[in-house]
mmCIF file of C-alpha atoms in Angstrom:
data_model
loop_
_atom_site.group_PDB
_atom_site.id
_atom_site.type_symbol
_atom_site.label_atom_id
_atom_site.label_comp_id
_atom_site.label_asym_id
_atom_site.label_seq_id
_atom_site.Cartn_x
_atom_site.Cartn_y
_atom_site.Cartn_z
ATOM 1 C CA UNK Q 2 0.000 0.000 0.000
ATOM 2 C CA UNK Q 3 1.037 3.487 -0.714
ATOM 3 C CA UNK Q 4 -0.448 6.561 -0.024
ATOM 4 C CA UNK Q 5 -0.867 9.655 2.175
ATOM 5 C CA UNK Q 6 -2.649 9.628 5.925
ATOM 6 C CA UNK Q 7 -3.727 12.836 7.755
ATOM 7 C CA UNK Q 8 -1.747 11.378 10.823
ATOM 8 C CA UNK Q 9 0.108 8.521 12.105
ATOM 9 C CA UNK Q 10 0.743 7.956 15.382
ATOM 10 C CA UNK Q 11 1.755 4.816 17.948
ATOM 11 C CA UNK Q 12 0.913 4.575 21.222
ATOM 12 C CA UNK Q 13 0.863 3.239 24.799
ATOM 13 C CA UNK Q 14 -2.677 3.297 26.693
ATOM 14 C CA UNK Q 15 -4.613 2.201 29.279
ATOM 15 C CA UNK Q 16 -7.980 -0.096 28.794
ATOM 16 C CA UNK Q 17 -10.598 -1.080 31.643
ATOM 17 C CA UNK Q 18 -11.337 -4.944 32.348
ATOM 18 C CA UNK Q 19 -13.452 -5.198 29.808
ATOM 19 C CA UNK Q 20 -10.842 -4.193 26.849
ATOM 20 C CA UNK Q 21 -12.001 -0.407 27.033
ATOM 21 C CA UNK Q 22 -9.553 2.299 26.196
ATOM 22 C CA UNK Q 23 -9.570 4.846 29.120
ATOM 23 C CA UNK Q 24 -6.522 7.104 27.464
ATOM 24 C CA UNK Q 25 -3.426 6.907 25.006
ATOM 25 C CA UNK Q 26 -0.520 8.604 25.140
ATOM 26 C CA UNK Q 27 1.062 9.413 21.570
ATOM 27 C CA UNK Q 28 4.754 10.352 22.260
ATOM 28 C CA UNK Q 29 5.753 11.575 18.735
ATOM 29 C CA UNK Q 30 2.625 11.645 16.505
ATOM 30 C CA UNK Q 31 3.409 12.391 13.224
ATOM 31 C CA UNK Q 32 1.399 14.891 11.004
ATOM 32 C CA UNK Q 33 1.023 13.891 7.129
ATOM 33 C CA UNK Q 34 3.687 11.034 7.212
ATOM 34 C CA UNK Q 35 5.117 10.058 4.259
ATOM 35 C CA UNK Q 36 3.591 7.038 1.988
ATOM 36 C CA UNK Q 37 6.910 5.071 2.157
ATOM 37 C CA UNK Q 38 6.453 5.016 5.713
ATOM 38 C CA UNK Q 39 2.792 4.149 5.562
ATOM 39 C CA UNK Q 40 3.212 1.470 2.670
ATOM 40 C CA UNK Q 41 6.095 -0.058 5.303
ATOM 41 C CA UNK Q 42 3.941 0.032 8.250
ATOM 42 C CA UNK Q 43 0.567 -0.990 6.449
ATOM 43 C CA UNK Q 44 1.152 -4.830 6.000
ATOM 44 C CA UNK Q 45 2.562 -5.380 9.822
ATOM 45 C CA UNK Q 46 -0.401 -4.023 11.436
ATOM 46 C CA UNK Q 47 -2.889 -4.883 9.512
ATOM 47 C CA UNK Q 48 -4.000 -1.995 7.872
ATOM 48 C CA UNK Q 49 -6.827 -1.784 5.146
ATOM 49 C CA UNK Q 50 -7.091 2.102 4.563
ATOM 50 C CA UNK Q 51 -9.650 4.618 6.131
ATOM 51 C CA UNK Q 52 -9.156 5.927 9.679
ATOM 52 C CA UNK Q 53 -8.540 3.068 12.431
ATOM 53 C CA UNK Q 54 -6.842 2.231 15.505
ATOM 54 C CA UNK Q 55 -5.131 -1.252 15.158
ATOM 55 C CA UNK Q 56 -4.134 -2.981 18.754
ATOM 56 C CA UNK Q 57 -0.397 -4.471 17.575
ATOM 57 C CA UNK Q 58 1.419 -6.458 20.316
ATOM 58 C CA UNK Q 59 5.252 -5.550 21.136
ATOM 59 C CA UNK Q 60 5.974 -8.535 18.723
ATOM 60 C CA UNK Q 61 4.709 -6.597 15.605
ATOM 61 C CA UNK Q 62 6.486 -3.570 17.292
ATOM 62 C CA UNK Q 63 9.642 -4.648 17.096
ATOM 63 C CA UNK Q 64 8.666 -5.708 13.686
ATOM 64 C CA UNK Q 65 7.913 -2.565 12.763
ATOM 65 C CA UNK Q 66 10.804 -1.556 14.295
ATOM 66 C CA UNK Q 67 12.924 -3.008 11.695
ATOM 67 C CA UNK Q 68 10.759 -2.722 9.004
ATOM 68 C CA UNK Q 69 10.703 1.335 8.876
ATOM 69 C CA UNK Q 70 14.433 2.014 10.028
ATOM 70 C CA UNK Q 71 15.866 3.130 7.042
ATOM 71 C CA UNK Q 72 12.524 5.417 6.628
ATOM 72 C CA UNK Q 73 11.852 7.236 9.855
ATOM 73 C CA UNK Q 74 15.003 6.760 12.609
ATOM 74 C CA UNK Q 75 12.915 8.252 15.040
ATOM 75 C CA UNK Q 76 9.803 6.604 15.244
ATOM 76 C CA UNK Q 77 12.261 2.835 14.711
ATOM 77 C CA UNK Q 78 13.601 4.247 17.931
ATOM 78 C CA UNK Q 79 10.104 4.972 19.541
ATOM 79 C CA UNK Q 80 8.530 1.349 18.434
ATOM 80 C CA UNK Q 81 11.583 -0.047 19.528
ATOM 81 C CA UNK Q 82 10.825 1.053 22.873
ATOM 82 C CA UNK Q 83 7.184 0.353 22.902
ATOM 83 C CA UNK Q 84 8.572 -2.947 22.145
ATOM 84 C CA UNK Q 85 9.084 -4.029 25.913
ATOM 85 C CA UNK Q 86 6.076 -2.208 26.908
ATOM 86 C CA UNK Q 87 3.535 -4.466 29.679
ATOM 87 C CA UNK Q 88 0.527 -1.635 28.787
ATOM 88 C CA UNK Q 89 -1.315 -2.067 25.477
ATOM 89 C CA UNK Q 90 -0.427 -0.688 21.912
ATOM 90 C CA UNK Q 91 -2.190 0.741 19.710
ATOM 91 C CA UNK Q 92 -1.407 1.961 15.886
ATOM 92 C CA UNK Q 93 -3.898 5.262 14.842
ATOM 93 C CA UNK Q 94 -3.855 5.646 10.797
ATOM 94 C CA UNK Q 95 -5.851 8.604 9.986
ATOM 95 C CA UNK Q 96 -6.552 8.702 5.882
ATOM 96 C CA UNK Q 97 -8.400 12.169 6.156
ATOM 97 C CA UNK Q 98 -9.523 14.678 8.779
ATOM 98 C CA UNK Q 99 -12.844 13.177 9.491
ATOM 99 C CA UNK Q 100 -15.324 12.977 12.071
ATOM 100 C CA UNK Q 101 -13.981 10.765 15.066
ATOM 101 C CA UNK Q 102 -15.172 6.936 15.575
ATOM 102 C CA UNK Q 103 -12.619 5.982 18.713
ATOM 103 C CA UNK Q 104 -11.064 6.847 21.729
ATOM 104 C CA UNK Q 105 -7.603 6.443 20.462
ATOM 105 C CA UNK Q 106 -8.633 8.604 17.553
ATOM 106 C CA UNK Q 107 -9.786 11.332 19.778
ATOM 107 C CA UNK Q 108 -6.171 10.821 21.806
ATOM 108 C CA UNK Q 109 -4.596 11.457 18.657
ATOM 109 C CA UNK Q 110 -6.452 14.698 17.114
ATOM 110 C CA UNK Q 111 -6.149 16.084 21.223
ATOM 111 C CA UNK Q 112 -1.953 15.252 20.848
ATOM 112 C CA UNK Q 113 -1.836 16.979 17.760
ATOM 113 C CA UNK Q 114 -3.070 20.000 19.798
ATOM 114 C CA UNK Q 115 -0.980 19.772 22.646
ATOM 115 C CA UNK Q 116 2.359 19.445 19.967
ATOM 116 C CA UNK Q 117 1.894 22.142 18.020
ATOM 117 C CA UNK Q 118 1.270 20.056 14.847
ATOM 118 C CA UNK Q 119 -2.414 21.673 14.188
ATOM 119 C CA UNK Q 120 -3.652 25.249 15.771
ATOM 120 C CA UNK Q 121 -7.210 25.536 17.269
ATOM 121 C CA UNK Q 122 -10.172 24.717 14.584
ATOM 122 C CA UNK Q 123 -8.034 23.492 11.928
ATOM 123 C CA UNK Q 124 -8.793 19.579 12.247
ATOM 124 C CA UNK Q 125 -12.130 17.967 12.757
ATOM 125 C CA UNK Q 126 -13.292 16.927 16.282
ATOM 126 C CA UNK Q 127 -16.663 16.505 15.815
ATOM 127 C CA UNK Q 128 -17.842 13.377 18.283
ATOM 128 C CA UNK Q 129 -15.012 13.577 20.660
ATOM 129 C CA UNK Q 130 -16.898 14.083 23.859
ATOM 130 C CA UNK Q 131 -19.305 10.443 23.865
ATOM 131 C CA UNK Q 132 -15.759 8.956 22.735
ATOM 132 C CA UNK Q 133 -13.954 10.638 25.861
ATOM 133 C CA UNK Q 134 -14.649 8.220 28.794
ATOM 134 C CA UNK Q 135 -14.870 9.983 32.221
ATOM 135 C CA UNK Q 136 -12.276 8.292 34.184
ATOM 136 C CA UNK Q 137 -10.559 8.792 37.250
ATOM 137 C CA UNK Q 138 -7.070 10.569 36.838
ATOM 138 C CA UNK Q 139 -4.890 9.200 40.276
ATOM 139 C CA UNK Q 140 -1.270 8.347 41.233
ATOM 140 C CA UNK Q 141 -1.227 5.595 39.232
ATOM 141 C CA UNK Q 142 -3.160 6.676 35.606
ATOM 142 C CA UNK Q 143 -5.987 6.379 34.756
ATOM 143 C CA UNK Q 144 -9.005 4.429 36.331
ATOM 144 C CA UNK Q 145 -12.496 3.346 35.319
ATOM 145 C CA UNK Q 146 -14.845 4.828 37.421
ATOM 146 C CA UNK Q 147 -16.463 1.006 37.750
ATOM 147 C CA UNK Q 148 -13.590 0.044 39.131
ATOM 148 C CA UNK Q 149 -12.030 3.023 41.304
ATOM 149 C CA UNK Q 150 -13.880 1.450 44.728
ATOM 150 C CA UNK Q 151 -12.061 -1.788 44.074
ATOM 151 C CA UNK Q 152 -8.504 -0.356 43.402
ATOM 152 C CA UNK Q 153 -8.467 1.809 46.112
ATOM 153 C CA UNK Q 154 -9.350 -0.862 48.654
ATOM 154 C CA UNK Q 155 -6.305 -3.105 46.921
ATOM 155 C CA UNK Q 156 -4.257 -0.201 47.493
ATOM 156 C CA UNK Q 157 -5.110 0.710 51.389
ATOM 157 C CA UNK Q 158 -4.429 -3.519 51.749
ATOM 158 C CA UNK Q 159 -1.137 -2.899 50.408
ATOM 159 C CA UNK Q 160 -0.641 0.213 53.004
ATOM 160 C CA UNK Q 161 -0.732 2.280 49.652
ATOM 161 C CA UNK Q 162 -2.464 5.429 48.843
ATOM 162 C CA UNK Q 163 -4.558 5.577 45.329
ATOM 163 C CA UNK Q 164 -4.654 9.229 45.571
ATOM 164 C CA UNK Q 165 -7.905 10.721 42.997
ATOM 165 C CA UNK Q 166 -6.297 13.967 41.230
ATOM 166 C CA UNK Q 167 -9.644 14.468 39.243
ATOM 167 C CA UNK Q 168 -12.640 12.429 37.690
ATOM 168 C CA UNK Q 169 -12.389 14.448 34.003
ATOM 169 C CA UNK Q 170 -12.843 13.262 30.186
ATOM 170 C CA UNK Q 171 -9.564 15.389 29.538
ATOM 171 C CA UNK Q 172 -6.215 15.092 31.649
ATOM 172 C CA UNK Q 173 -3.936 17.748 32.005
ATOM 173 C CA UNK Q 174 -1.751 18.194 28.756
ATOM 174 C CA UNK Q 175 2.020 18.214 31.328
ATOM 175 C CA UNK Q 176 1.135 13.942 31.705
ATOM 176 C CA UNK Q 177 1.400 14.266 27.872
ATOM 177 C CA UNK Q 178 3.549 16.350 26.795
ATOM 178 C CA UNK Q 179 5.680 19.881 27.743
ATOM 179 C CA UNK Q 180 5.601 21.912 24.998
ATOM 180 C CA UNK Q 181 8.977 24.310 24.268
ATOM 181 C CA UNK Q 182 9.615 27.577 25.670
ATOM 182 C CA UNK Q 183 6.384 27.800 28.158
ATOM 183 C CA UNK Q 184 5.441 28.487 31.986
ATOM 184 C CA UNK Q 185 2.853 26.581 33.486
ATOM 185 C CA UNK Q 186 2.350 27.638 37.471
ATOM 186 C CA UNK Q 187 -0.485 24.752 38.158
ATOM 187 C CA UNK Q 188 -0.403 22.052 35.739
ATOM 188 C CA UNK Q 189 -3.830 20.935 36.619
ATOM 189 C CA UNK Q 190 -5.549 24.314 34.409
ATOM 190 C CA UNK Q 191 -3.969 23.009 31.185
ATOM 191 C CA UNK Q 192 -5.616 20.151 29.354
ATOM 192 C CA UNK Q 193 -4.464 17.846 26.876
ATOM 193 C CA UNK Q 194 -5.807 19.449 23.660
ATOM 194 C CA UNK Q 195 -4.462 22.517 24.345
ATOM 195 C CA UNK Q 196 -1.951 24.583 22.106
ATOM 196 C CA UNK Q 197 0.535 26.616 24.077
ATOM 197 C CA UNK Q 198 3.047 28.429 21.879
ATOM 198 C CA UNK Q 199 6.429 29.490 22.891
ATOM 199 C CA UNK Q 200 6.680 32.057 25.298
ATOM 200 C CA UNK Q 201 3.494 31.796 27.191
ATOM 201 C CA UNK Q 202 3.472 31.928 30.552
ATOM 202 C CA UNK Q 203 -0.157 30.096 32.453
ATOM 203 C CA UNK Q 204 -0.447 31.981 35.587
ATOM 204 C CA UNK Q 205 -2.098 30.042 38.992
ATOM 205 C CA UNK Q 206 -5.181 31.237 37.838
ATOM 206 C CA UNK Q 207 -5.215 30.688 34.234
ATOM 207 C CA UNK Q 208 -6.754 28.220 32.632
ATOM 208 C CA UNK Q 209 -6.491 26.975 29.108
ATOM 209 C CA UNK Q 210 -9.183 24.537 27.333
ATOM 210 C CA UNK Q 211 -8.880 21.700 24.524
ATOM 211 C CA UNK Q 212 -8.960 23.217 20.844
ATOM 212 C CA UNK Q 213 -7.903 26.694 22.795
ATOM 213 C CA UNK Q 214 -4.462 28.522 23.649
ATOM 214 C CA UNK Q 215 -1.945 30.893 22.162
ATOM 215 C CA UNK Q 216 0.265 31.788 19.699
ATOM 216 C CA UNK Q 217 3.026 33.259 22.238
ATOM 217 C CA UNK Q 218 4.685 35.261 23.715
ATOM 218 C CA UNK Q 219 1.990 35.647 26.149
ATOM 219 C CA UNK Q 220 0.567 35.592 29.562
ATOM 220 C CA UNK Q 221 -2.785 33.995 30.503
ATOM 221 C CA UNK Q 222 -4.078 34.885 33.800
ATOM 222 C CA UNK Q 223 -7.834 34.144 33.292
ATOM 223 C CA UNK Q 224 -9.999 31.424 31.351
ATOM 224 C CA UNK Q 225 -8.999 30.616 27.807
ATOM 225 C CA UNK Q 226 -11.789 28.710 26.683
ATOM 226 C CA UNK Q 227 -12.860 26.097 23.599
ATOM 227 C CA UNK Q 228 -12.743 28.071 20.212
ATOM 228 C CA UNK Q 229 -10.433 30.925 20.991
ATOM 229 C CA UNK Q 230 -6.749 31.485 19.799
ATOM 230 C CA UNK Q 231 -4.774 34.424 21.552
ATOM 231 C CA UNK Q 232 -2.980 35.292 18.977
ATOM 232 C CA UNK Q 233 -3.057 37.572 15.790
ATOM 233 C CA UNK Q 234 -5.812 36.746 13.429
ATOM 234 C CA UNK Q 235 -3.837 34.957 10.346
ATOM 235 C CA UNK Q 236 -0.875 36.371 11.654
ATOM 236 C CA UNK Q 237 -1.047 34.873 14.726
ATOM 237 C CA UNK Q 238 1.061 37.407 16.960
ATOM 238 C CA UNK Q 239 1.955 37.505 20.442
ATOM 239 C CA UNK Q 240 2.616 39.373 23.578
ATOM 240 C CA UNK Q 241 -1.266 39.485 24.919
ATOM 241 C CA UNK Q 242 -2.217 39.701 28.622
ATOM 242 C CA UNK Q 243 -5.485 37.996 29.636
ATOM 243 C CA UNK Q 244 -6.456 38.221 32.941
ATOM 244 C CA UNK Q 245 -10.807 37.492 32.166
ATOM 245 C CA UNK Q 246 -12.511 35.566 30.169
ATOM 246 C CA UNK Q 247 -12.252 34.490 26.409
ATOM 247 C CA UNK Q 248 -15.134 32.685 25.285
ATOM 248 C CA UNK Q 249 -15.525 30.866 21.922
ATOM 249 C CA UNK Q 250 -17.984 27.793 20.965
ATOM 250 C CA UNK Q 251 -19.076 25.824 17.949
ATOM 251 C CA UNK Q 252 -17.199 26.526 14.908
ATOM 252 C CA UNK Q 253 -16.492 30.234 16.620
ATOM 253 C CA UNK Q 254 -12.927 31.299 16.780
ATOM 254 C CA UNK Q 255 -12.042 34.085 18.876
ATOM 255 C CA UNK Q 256 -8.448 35.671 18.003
ATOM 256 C CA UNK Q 257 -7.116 38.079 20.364
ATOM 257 C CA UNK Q 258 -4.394 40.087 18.815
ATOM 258 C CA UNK Q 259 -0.740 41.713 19.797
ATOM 259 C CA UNK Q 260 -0.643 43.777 22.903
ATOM 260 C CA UNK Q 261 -4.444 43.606 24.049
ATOM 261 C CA UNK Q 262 -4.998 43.732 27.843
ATOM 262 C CA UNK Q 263 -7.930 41.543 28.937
ATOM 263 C CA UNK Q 264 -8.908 42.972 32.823
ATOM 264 C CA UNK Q 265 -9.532 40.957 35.904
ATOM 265 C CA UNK Q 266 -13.111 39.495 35.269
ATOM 266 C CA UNK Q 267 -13.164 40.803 32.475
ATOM 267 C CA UNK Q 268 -14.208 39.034 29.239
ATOM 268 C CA UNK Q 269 -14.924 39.242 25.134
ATOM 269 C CA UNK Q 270 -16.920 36.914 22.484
ATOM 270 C CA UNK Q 271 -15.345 39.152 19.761
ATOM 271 C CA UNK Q 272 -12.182 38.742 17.827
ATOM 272 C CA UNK Q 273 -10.020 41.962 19.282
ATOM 273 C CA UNK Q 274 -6.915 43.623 16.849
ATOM 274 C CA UNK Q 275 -3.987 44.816 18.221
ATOM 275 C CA UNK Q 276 -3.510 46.954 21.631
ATOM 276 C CA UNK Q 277 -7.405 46.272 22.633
ATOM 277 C CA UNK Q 278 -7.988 47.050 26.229
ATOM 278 C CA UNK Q 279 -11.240 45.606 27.673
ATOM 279 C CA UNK Q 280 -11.851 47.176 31.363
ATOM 280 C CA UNK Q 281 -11.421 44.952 34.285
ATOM 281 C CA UNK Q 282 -15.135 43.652 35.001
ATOM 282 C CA UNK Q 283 -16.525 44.452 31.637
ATOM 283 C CA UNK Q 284 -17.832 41.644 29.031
ATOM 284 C CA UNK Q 285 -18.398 42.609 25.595
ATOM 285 C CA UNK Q 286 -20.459 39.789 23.532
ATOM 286 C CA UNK Q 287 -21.140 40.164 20.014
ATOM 287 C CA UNK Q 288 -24.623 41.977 20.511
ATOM 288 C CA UNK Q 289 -23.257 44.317 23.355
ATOM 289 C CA UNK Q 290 -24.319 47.888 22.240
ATOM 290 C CA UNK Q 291 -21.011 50.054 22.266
ATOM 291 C CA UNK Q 292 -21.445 53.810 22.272
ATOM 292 C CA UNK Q 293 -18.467 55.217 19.749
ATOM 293 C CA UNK Q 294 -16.703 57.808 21.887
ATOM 294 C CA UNK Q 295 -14.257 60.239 19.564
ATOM 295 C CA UNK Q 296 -11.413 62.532 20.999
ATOM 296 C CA UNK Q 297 -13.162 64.624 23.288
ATOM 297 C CA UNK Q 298 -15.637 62.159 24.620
ATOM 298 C CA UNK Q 299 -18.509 63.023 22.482
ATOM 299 C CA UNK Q 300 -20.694 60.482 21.437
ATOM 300 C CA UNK Q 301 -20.181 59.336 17.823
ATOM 301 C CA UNK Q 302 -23.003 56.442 17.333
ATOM 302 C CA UNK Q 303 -24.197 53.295 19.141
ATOM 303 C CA UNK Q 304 -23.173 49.893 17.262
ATOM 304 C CA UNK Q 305 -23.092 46.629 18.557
ATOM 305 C CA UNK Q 306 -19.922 44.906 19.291
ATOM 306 C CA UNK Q 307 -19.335 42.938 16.601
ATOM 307 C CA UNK Q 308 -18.871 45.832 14.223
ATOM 308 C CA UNK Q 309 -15.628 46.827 16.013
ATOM 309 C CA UNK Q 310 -13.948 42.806 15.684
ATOM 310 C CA UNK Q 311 -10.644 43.335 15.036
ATOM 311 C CA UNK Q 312 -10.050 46.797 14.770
ATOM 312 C CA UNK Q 313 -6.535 47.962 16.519
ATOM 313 C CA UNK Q 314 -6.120 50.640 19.683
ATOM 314 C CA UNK Q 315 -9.666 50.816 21.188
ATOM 315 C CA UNK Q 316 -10.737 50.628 24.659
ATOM 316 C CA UNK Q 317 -13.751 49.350 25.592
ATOM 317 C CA UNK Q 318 -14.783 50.325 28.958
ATOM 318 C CA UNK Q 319 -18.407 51.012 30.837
ATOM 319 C CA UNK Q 320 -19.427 54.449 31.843
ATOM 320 C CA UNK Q 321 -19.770 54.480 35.720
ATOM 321 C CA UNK Q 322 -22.718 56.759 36.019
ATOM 322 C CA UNK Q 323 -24.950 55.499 33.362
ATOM 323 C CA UNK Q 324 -23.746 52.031 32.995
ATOM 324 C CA UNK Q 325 -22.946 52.105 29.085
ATOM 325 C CA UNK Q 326 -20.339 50.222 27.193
ATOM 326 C CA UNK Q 327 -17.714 52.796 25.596
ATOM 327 C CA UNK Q 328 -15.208 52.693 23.442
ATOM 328 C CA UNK Q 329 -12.630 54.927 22.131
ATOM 329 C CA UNK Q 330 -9.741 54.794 20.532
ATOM 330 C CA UNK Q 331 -6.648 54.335 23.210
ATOM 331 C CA UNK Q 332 -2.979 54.993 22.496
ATOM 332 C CA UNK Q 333 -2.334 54.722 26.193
ATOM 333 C CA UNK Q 334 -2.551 50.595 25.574
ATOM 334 C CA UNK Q 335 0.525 49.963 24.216
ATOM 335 C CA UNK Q 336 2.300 52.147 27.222
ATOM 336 C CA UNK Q 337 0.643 49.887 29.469
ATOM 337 C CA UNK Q 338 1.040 46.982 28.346
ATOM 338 C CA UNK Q 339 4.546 47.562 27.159
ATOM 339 C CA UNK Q 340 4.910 48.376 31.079
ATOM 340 C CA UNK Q 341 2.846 45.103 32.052
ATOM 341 C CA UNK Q 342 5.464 42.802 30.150
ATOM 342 C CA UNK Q 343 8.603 44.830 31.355
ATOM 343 C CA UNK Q 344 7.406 43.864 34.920
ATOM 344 C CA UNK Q 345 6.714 39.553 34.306
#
């Protein structure tokens, strides 16, 4: 066989009693992988074409081992590893960027994420969350929640603690993988799925989704949720400060360009350009009705929000006596935020 895949990928998971897969963990997935390397791998595991996830045993790994060693060094290396492996092994051959049909599929598409092969809303996850088992996420992996009672009696027996870090579909993307050049104060607010880009730092309080992150430089101090991208529209910049909210949903993207300043509690369902600063408290939705302030204060007209996505230097901010949503144009943003970076 020889032809193209979306993705390639082998792995090392965990599966309940009854043959299950819980989680996989993908440590060099491989994005559009050459069709020498598929046509090599293809007739070890098994595989017939479309998008599937093929059990192999370490047998066929270090088969596959040998068979792709003058192809791809690096992944010989990795199967030859997953070769003395006592967890199961799975092989994910994606032919196209389709709708998801298994859990090891999901693992794969959230991987992609998390290493920087794909950005936010460029790959199809439609399905993922019926094929994302809620499991237990504890000192030793991953646990069906059938069978948590049961393995933490075996481990009290044993004078052992099974200690319960979370019962999630999504683990934290640091079990995964630790992307380049990033700061990450509480691993926890981080989950798989997410793209972190060089230079970002995740403050204690920050909190980054699947299918959600930055482009870096950056610092995230509030909630980055699904569907939004700090970053630069196409150009993807850096250097943004979010400290609120940043809220994005269905096929929604929400791009937050270079030097915006997000406020404590703050929060936007817009894209914003460059040097935006949104007030601390304030949350401007697409519908919000914005009053167009020019030079001297004077009211201009009343639009609604989404008539000012991604336009540079504005402030939006709400009048304190009559409760309003303003915005004006405001050089003062890059000062600040030039002065907010100097200082972290």
């Amino acid at each position: 066989m020889s032809q193209s895949l979306y993705s390639l990928a082998f792995g090392v998971g965990t599966q309940n009693r009854q043959g299950n897969w819980l989680e996989v963990f993908y440590a060099q997935p491989l994005l559009a992988p050459s069709a020498e390397l598929v046509a090599a791998v293809a007739p070890v595991v098994g595989y017939s074409g479309g998008n599937q996830a093929i059990a192999f045993t370490t047998t066929q790994a270090a088969e596959l081992a040998e068979a792709i060693k003058g192809i791809d060094a690096t992944q010989a290396k990795l199967l030859t590893r997953l070769a003395e492996s006592q967890k199961p092994l799975v092989a994910c051959l994606l032919a196209e960027d389709a709708a998801l049909t298994s859990t090891p599929e999901a693992y794969l598409k959230l991987h992609l994420l998390s290493h920087r092969l794909v950005k936010p809303h460029q790959q199809n996850l439609t399905g993922i969350f019926p094929l994302l088992p809620n499991v237990a996420w504890t000192s030793q992996g991953a646990v069906d929640l059938a069978e948590l009672a049961e393995r933490q009696l075996e481990a009290r027996l044993k004078g052992e603690l099974l200690e319960v870090f979370s019962v999630d579909k999504f683990p934290k993307m640091t079990d995964y993988v630790v992307p380049a050049g990033v700061r990450i104060a509480d691993s926890a607010r981080v989950r798989l799925g997410a793209y972190v880009g060089e230079g970002t730092t995740v403050m204690h309080e920050g909190f980054i989704n699947f299918n959600a992150g930055t482009e870096g430089p950056g610092m995230i101090e509030g909630r980055v949720s699904a569907g939004v991208f700090v970053g630069k529209g196409s150009d993807l910049g850096g250097g943004c400060s979010t400290m609120g909210t940043l809220s994005g949903g269905g096929n929604i993207v929400i791009s937050v360009g270079e030097g915006c300043l997000i406020g404590a509690n703050a929060g936007i369902g817009i894209p914003l350009g460059d040097r935006n600063t949104v007030e601390s408290g304030l949350y401007v939705t697409a519908g919000t009705k914005v009053a167009l302030l020019d030079d001297k204060n004077q009211l201009v007209k009343v639009v609604k929000a989404r008539e000012l996505a991604g336009q540079p230097d504005l402030l939006f901010r709400r009048n304190s006596q009559t409760g309003a949503v303003e915005c004006k144009t405001h050089k003062s943003a890059i000062e600040l935020n030039e002065a907010l970076h100097a200082h972290n």
